[in-house]
Amino acid sequence: MPLSGRPPAGLPARVRVVEVGPRDGLQNEPGKIDTATRVALIERLAAAGLRMIESGAFVSPKWVPQMADTAEVLARVRRTPGVRYPVLVPNRQGFDAALQVQQQRGVPIEEIAVFSAASETFSQKNTHCTIAEGLARFAEVARLALEQGWRVRGYVSVAFGCPYEGAVAVDRVHTVTRALLDMGCYEVSIGDTTGVATAGAVRRVYERLCATIPPQQLAGHFHDTWGQATANALAMLEFGVPALDASVAGLGGCPYSPGATGNVATEDIVYLLHGLGIETGIDLDALIDAGAFIGDALGRPGASRVANARRAQRARERELAAHRPAGTGAWRA
Ligand code: HMG
Ligand code: MG
């Protein structure tokens, strides 16, 4: 499906879509997805044109068992040149595990992600420490990672509302974002973990952030729980922020955010971006097929409205083609 014209003034001409399905999506599945399926999903996403695919997490297997085979996944994925496969690292132990995979199995790590939060209760539930303690751990991890020549990306979870504390102060989001940038993150993704944000809330948060932070150092991570995620993504793009996280087939949620549904579906984000004339380098049909692959593996249809609509459209196109006599352009009755 072609791009629709040029992007409106003020919107980025190209957006980097960060695929988080194999990590953020699959971490929330009640059952464990086998390693081969996760590897095949990552390879299909790379083939569809995704250039950043968050592929796992070196976190405690006691808390998030779905990510326990991250080392194996990284070792098995056939690498596509130009694609980065970042992993989540919560502390020194996670950093050591990532380094071990690189040193002992010859798997290049290249990029990791650290994750803080804009509410104390969420920080405690997610990482068993205060925001300040978490930031101190991440500062050490970031320093060690940068010494290895790895890139470090940051997240601020629950930036638009906390499942335990409710409203979150915009200044808190700014303070945590600043701290992550100061420790060397090249970009910080602002997470609507519970999916409660509206376009108005997104404007307020990015207005505050962009007053002191270049938009090129920010990204957006929207969940679709309240059905606002694509509107929220557009509200963010209006600030010139050029990176968006999304999860194929709308997989996921967060184990520490009860009731939150999946991340916005990558298919929905790509359709939005291409409709605005914004380049992504992604083949929407191949992406939809990757979503169907993981939907089949999980035994349920994906949550992407775009994928469902496009699949129905493709089925109609096939049916029409089957009834058209070859070479005549005429329809068979
Ligand atoms: P802890 O249990 O609080 O602390 O872990 P600990 O350091 O005292 O360690 C206790 C046990 O955990 C020990 O094992 C450690 O070895 C082990 P035991 O002696 O009991 O057998 N351990 C580890 N094992 C493997 N890898 C590690 C590691 N660290 C300790 N790195 C910790 C603290 C943060 C690690 C833990 O609480 C944890 O893993 N939490 C899960 C965090 C997580 O993955 N959350 C979901 C991702 S965040 C998210 O989804 C939001 C985001 O997508 C943005 C958004 O949606 O908005 C990013
Ligand atoms: Mg998320």
Tab-separated table of C-alpha atoms and ligand atoms in Angstrom, residues 20 23-25 27-28 54 57-64 67 88-97 113-116 122-129 137-138 154-159 189-195 221-223 245 253-257 263, ligand 1:
chain	number	residue	atom	x	y	z
A	20	VAL	CA	8.255	-4.337	21.100
A	23	ARG	CA	9.387	-8.552	24.510
A	24	ASP	CA	6.601	-6.293	25.796
A	25	GLY	CA	3.982	-8.360	24.002
A	27	GLN	CA	6.106	-11.094	28.414
A	28	ASN	CA	2.440	-10.756	29.212
A	54	GLU	CA	13.042	-5.454	21.111
A	57	ALA	CA	14.675	-9.083	28.681
A	58	PHE	CA	17.405	-10.133	31.098
A	59	VAL	CA	15.059	-9.811	34.072
A	60	SER	CA	14.281	-12.204	36.895
A	61	PRO	CA	12.738	-15.426	35.508
A	62	LYS	CA	10.883	-15.716	38.823
A	63	TRP	CA	8.929	-12.540	37.992
A	64	VAL	CA	8.750	-12.738	34.205
A	67	MET	CA	11.584	-13.935	28.990
A	88	LEU	CA	15.654	-4.905	28.557
A	89	VAL	CA	18.193	-4.828	31.404
A	90	PRO	CA	17.012	-3.984	34.953
A	91	ASN	CA	20.251	-4.175	36.954
A	92	ARG	CA	23.894	-5.273	37.105
A	93	GLN	CA	22.901	-8.951	37.018
A	94	GLY	CA	20.989	-8.375	33.787
A	95	PHE	CA	23.924	-6.487	32.316
A	96	ASP	CA	26.275	-9.368	33.182
A	97	ALA	CA	23.890	-11.825	31.501
A	113	ALA	CA	16.907	-0.582	27.331
A	114	VAL	CA	16.500	0.513	30.946
A	115	PHE	CA	13.110	1.278	32.441
A	116	SER	CA	12.057	3.653	35.180
A	122	PHE	CA	4.676	1.252	40.105
A	123	SER	CA	8.448	1.339	40.543
A	124	GLN	CA	8.116	-0.797	43.690
A	125	LYS	CA	5.790	-3.315	42.028
A	126	ASN	CA	7.826	-3.560	38.828
A	127	THR	CA	11.384	-3.449	40.126
A	128	HIS	CA	11.104	-3.709	43.934
A	129	CYS	CA	12.845	-0.388	44.527
A	137	ARG	CA	21.066	0.965	39.217
A	138	PHE	CA	20.369	2.113	35.668
A	154	GLY	CA	15.244	4.564	28.354
A	155	TYR	CA	11.599	4.118	29.264
A	156	VAL	CA	9.399	6.072	31.647
A	157	SER	CA	6.436	3.840	32.518
A	158	VAL	CA	3.024	5.082	33.716
A	159	ALA	CA	3.739	8.601	32.448
A	189	SER	CA	10.263	6.494	25.366
A	190	ILE	CA	7.329	7.933	27.301
A	191	GLY	CA	5.050	5.057	28.297
A	192	ASP	CA	1.283	5.126	28.624
A	193	THR	CA	1.462	1.746	30.326
A	194	THR	CA	-2.219	1.729	31.310
A	195	GLY	CA	-3.470	3.163	28.016
A	221	HIS	CA	4.931	4.086	23.835
A	222	PHE	CA	1.148	3.942	23.765
A	223	HIS	CA	-1.155	1.181	24.891
A	245	ASP	CA	6.890	1.922	19.918
A	253	GLY	CA	0.129	-5.347	28.327
A	254	CYS	CA	2.242	-5.165	31.429
A	255	PRO	CA	2.319	-7.811	34.176
A	256	TYR	CA	2.433	-4.959	36.720
A	257	SER	CA	-0.463	-2.984	35.238
A	263	ASN	CA	0.453	-1.984	23.140
B	1	HMG	P1	14.454	-8.530	43.010
B	1	HMG	O1	13.811	-9.840	43.156
B	1	HMG	O2	13.687	-7.428	43.566
B	1	HMG	O3	15.834	-8.354	43.648
B	1	HMG	O4	14.735	-8.279	41.460
B	1	HMG	P2	17.141	-9.095	43.996
B	1	HMG	O5	18.215	-8.320	43.324
B	1	HMG	O6	17.127	-9.174	45.475
B	1	HMG	O7	17.147	-10.585	43.422
B	1	HMG	C1	16.297	-11.602	43.882
B	1	HMG	C2	16.358	-12.773	42.949
B	1	HMG	O8	16.177	-12.338	41.593
B	1	HMG	C3	17.668	-13.472	42.988
B	1	HMG	O9	17.418	-14.843	42.710
B	1	HMG	C4	18.401	-12.901	41.828
B	1	HMG	O10	19.366	-13.783	41.324
B	1	HMG	C5	17.309	-12.707	40.825
B	1	HMG	P3	17.167	-15.918	43.889
B	1	HMG	O11	18.386	-15.809	44.732
B	1	HMG	O12	15.907	-15.495	44.605
B	1	HMG	O13	17.000	-17.213	43.163
B	1	HMG	N1	17.620	-11.645	39.867
B	1	HMG	C6	17.755	-11.844	38.542
B	1	HMG	N2	17.647	-12.951	37.781
B	1	HMG	C7	17.856	-12.813	36.457
B	1	HMG	N3	18.142	-11.619	35.868
B	1	HMG	C8	18.248	-10.507	36.592
B	1	HMG	C9	18.050	-10.599	37.998
B	1	HMG	N4	18.081	-9.697	38.987
B	1	HMG	C10	17.819	-10.350	40.120
B	1	HMG	N5	18.522	-9.360	35.994
B	1	HMG	C11	14.290	-7.171	39.432
B	1	HMG	C12	14.727	-7.013	40.859
B	1	HMG	C13	14.111	-5.797	38.831
B	1	HMG	C14	15.357	-7.905	38.657
B	1	HMG	C15	12.989	-7.978	39.395
B	1	HMG	O14	12.051	-7.336	40.177
B	1	HMG	C16	12.441	-8.133	38.004
B	1	HMG	O15	13.009	-8.818	37.164
B	1	HMG	N6	11.260	-7.553	37.734
B	1	HMG	C17	10.592	-7.687	36.462
B	1	HMG	C18	10.723	-6.412	35.711
B	1	HMG	C19	10.054	-6.534	34.358
B	1	HMG	O16	10.526	-7.224	33.474
B	1	HMG	N7	8.906	-5.815	34.154
B	1	HMG	C20	8.232	-5.778	32.914
B	1	HMG	C21	8.974	-4.914	31.944
B	1	HMG	S1	8.699	-3.137	32.169
B	1	HMG	C22	7.378	-2.813	31.139
B	1	HMG	O17	6.811	-3.704	30.575
B	1	HMG	C23	6.978	-1.403	30.860
B	1	HMG	C24	7.502	-0.893	29.523
B	1	HMG	O18	7.097	-1.728	28.458
B	1	HMG	C25	7.005	0.518	29.276
B	1	HMG	C26	5.493	0.666	29.288
B	1	HMG	O19	4.765	-0.248	28.888
B	1	HMG	O20	5.065	1.747	29.637
B	1	HMG	C27	9.022	-0.841	29.514
